[in-house]
Coordinates of C-alpha atoms in Angstrom, one line a residue:
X373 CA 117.9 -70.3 98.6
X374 CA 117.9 -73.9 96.5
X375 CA 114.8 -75.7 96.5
X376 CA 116.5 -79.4 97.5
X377 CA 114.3 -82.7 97.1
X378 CA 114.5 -86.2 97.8
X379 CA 112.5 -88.8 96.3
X380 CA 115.0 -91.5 94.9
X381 CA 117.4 -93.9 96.7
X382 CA 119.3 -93.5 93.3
X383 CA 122.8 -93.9 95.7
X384 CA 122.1 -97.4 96.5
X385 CA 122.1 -100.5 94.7
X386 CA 120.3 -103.6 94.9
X387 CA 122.6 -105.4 96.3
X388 CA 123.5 -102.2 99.5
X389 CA 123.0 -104.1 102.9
X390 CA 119.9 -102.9 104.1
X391 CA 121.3 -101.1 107.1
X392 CA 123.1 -98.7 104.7
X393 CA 120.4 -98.2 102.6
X394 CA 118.1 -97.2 105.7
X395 CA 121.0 -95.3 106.7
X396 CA 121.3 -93.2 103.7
X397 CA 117.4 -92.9 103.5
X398 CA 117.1 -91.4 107.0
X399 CA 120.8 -89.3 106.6
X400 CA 119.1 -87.8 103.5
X401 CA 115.3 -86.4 104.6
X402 CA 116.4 -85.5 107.3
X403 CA 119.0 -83.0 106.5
X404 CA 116.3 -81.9 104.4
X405 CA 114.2 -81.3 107.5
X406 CA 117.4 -79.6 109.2
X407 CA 117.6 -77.7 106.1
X408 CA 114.4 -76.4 105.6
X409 CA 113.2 -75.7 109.6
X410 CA 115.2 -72.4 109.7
X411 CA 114.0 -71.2 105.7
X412 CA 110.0 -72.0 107.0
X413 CA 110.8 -70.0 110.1
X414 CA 112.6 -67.0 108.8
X415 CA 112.1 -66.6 105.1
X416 CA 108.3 -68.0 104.2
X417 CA 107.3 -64.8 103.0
X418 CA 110.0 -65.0 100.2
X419 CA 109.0 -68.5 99.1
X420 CA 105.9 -70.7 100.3
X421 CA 107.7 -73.7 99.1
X422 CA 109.8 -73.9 101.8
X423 CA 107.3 -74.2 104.1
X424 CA 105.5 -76.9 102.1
X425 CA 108.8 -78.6 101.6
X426 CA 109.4 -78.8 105.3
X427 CA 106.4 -81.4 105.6
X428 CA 106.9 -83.3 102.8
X429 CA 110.3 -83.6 104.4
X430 CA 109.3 -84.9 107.5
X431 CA 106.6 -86.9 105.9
X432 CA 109.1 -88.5 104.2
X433 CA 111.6 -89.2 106.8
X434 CA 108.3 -90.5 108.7
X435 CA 108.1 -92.8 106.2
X436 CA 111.5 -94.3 106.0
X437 CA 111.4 -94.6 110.0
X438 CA 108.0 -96.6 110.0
X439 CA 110.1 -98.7 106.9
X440 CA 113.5 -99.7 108.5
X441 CA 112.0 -99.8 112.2
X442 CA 113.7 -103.6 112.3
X443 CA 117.1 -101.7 112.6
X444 CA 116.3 -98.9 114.4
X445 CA 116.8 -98.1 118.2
X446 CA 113.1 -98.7 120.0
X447 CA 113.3 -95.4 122.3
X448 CA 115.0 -93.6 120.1
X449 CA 113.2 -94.0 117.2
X450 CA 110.0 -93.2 118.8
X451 CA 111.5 -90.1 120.4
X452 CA 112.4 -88.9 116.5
X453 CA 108.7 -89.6 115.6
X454 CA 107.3 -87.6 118.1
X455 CA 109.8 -84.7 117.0
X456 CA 109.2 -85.0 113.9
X457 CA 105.6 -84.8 114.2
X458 CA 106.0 -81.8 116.6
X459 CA 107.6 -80.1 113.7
X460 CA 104.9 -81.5 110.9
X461 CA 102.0 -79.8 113.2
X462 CA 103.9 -76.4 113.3
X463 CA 103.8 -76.3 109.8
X464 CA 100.3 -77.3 109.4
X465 CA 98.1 -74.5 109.7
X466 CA 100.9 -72.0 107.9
X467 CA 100.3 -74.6 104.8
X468 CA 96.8 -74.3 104.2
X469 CA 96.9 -70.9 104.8
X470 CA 99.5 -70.5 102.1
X471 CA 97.4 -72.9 99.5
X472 CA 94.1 -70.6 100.4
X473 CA 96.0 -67.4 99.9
X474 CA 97.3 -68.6 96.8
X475 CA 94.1 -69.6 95.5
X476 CA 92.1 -66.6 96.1
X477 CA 94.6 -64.2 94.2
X478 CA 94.7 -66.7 91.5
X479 CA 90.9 -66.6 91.4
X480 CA 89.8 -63.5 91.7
X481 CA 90.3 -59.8 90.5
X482 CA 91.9 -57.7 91.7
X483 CA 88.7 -55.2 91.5
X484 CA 86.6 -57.2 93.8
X485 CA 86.3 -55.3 96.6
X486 CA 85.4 -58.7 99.1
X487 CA 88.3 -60.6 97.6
X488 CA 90.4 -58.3 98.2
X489 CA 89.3 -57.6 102.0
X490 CA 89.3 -61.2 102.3
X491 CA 92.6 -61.9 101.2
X492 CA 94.0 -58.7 103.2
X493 CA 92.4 -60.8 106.7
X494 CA 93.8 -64.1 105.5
X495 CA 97.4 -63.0 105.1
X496 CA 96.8 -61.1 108.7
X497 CA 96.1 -64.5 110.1
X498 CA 98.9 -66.3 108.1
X499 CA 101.3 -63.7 109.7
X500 CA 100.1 -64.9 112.7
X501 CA 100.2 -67.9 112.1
X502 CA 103.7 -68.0 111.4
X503 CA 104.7 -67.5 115.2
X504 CA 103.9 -71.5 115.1
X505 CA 106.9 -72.1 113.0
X506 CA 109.4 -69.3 114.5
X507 CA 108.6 -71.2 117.8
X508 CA 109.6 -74.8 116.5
X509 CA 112.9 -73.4 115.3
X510 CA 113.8 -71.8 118.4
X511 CA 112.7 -75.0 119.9
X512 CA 114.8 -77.2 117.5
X513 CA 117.5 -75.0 118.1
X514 CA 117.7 -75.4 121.5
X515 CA 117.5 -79.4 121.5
X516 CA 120.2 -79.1 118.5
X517 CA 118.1 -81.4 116.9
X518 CA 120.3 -81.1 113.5
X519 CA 123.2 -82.8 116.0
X520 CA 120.4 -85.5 117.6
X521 CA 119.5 -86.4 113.6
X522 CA 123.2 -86.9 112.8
X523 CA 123.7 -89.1 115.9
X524 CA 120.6 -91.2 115.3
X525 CA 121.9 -92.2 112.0
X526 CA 125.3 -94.4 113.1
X527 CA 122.6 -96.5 115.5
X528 CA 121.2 -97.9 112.6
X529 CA 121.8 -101.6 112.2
X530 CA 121.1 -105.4 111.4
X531 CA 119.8 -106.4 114.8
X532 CA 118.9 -110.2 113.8
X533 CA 121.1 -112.9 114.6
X534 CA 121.9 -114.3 111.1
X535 CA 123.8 -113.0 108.2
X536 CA 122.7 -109.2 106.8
X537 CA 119.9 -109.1 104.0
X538 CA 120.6 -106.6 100.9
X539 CA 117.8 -104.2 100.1
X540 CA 116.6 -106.8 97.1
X541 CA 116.3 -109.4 99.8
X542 CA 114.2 -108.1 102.3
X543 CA 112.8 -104.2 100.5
X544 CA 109.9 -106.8 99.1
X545 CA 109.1 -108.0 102.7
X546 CA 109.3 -104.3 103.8
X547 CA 107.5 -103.4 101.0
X548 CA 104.3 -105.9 101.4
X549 CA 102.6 -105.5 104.5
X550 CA 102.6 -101.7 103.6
X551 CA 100.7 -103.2 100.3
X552 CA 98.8 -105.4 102.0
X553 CA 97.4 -102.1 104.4
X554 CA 96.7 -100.1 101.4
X555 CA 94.7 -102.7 99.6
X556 CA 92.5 -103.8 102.7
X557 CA 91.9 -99.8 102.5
X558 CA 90.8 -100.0 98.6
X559 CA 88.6 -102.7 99.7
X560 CA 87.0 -101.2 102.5
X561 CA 86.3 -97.9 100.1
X562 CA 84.2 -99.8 97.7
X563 CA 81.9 -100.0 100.6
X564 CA 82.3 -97.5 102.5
X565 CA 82.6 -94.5 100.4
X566 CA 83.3 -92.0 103.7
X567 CA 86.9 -93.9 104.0
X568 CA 88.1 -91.7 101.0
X569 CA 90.8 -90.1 103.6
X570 CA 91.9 -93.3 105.1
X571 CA 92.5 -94.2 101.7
X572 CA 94.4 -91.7 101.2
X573 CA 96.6 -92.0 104.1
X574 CA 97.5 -95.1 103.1
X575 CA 98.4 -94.5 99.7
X576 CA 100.7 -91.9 100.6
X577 CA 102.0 -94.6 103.1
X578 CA 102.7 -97.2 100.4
X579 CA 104.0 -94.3 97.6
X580 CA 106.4 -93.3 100.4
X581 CA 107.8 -97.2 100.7
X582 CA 108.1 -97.8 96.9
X583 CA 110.4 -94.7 96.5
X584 CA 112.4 -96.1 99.5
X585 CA 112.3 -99.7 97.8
X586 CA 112.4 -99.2 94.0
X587 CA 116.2 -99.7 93.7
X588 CA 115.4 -103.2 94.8
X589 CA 112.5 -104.0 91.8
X590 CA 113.9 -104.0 88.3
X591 CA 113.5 -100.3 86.6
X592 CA 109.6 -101.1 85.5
X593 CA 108.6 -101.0 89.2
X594 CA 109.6 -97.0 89.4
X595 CA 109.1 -96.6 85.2
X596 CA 106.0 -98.4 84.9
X597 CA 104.4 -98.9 88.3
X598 CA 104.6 -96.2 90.5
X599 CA 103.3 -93.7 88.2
X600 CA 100.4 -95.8 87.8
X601 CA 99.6 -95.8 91.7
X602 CA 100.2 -92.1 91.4
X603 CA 97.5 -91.4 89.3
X604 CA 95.4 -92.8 92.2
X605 CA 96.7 -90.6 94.9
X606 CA 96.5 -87.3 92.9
X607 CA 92.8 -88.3 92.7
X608 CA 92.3 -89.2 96.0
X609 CA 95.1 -85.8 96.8
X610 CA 91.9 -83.8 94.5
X611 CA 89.2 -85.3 96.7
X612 CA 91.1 -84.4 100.2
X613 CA 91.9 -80.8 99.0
X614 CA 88.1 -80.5 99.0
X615 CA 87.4 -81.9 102.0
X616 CA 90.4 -80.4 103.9
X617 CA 89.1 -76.8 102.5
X618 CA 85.6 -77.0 103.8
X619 CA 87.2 -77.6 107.4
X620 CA 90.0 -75.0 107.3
X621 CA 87.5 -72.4 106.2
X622 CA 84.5 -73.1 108.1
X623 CA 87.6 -72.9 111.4
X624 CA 88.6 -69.6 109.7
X625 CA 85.6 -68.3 109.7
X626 CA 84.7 -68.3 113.2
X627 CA 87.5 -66.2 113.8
X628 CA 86.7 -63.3 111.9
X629 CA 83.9 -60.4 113.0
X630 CA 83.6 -58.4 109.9
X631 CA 80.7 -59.9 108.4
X632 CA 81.3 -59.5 104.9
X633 CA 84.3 -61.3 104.9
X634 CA 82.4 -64.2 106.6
X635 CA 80.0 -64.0 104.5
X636 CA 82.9 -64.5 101.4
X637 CA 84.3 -67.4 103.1
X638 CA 80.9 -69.0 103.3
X639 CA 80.5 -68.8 99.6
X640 CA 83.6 -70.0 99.1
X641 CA 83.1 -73.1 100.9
X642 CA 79.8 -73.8 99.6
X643 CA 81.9 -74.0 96.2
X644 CA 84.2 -76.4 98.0
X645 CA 81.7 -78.9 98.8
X646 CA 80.1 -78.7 95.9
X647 CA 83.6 -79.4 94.3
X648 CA 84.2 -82.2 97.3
X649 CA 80.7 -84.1 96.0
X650 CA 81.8 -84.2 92.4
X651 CA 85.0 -85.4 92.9
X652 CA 84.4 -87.5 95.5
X653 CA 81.4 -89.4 93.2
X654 CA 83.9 -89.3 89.9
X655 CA 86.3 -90.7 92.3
X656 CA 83.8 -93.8 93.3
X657 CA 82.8 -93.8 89.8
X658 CA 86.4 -94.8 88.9
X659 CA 87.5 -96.5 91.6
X660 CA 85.9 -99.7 90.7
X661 CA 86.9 -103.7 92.0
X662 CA 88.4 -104.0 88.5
X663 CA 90.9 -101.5 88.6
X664 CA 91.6 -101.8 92.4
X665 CA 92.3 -105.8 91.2
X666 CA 94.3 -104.5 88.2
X667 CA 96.5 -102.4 90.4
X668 CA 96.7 -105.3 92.8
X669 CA 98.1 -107.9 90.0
X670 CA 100.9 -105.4 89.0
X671 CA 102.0 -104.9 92.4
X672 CA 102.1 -108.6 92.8
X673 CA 104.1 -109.0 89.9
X674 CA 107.3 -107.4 91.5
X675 CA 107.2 -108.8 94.6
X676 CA 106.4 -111.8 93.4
X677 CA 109.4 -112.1 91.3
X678 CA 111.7 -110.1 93.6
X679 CA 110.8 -113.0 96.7
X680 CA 110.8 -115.8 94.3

């Protein structure tokens, strides 16, 4: 099957009334979640990506709810959130099964004897963790939650009393308080180094609303700018990677008897937070008030033309 993504509301255009453009943002991530639910169940063995595009789908379509909430229906909406996090939770453990499997035959031999039982236990618990996903398909299935996306879409609408704003009217006033989150976050980091994965959280947050916003910005906002703020999040992605790994496996390892496997997984994660320390410290090292003000100023520049 087609690996489909979505990043770009290239579709719209600046001057698209908002309602259309939230419209199209939600139509599109999540057929993407319709799409994918059924591959993750059925087929992950043929292709981990479809499991790891099923959250990035409903990450995405998380995002563009929490965006155009103004024209959304109240107990509808929510009711979508909570499905769609249903669904994001199925895939979770699958996922970082699927990156740690992946790792291990990358890293080690075939020849080594511990790698190789190791990896033979993991797969044994990704396989059961897959029952996770078969169930939140049959689950979909029977709420026909494909049908429940398509009708949410058409209740999409202005709901203010005056005239309609176009996406380069109001995607700016969208786009700021996201901002303004993120960069309270960058703040708090400098002096509180532990707040890496808020950080993070919120970077993904505002990354999310400047792909559903660009078209609004002229093209040096998506050219210029937003692979600029990328560079920050695949940093702070590096540093989270670590720290989600020294979890997952410590979890894992509780749930295995043979002691030599164990013993593996412990060494493993002692190399993980090793890793997690030394990113983490290049990551403060970098992450200084000059660059978090640098980032601020070109951020300001957009919306400060695009409201003015």
């Amino acid at each position: 099957m087609t690996i489909k993504k979505v990043k770009w509301l290239d579709s719209v255009k600046p001057d698209t009334l908002v309602s259309k453009v939230a419209r199209t943002a939600l139509q599109e991530r999540l057929e993407l979640v319709s799409y994918y639910l059924p591959l993750a169940a059925r087929k992950a063995d043929a292709n981990i990506e479809y499991v790891h595009q099923l959250r990035v789908s409903v990450r995405r379509s998380q995002a563009a709810l929490e965006l155009f909430q103004p024209l959304e229906p109240m107990r509808r909406s929510e009711k979508l959130r909570k499905r769609l996090k249903k669904i994001r939770r199925a895939a979770g453990e699958p996922r970082d099964l699927d990156v740690f499997i992946a790792r291990l035959t990358a890293d080690h031999e075939k020849s080594d004897k511990v790698a190789v039982q190791t990896l033979k236990r993991m797969r044994a618990m990704r396989k059961e963790a897959q029952t996770s996903l078969v169930e939140i398909a049959a689950w979909a299935k029977g709420k026909n939650l494909t049908r429940k996306f398509e009708q949410f879409i058409p209740r999409i609408r202005w709901r203010d009393a005056g005239p309609e704003d176009t996406l380069q009217t109001i995607g700016p006033l969208y786009l700021d308080p996201v901002m303004l989150q993120f960069f309270y976050q960058a703040e708090q980091t400098l002096a509180a180094p532990d707040t890496l994965h808020q950080l993070r959280i919120q970077a993904k947050r505002l990354r999310y609303a400047m792909e559903l916003t660009a078209v609004a910005f002229d093209e040096g906002f998506r050219r210029d700018l937003y692979p600029y703020f990328e560079t920050v999040q695949d940093r702070l992605g590096q540093v989270n990677d670590h720290a989600t790994a020294i979890v997952k496996i410590a979890a894992w390892a509780e749930k295995i008897e043979d002691p030599v496997v164990v013993g593996y997984l412990h060494d493993v994660m002692a190399q993980e937070e090793k890793a997690y320390s030394e990113e983490s410290e290049s990551f403060r090292q970098w992450w200084t008030t000059d660059l978090i003000a640098d980032l601020k100023r070109r951020f300001d520049h957009y919306l400060r033309v695009s409201i003015d």
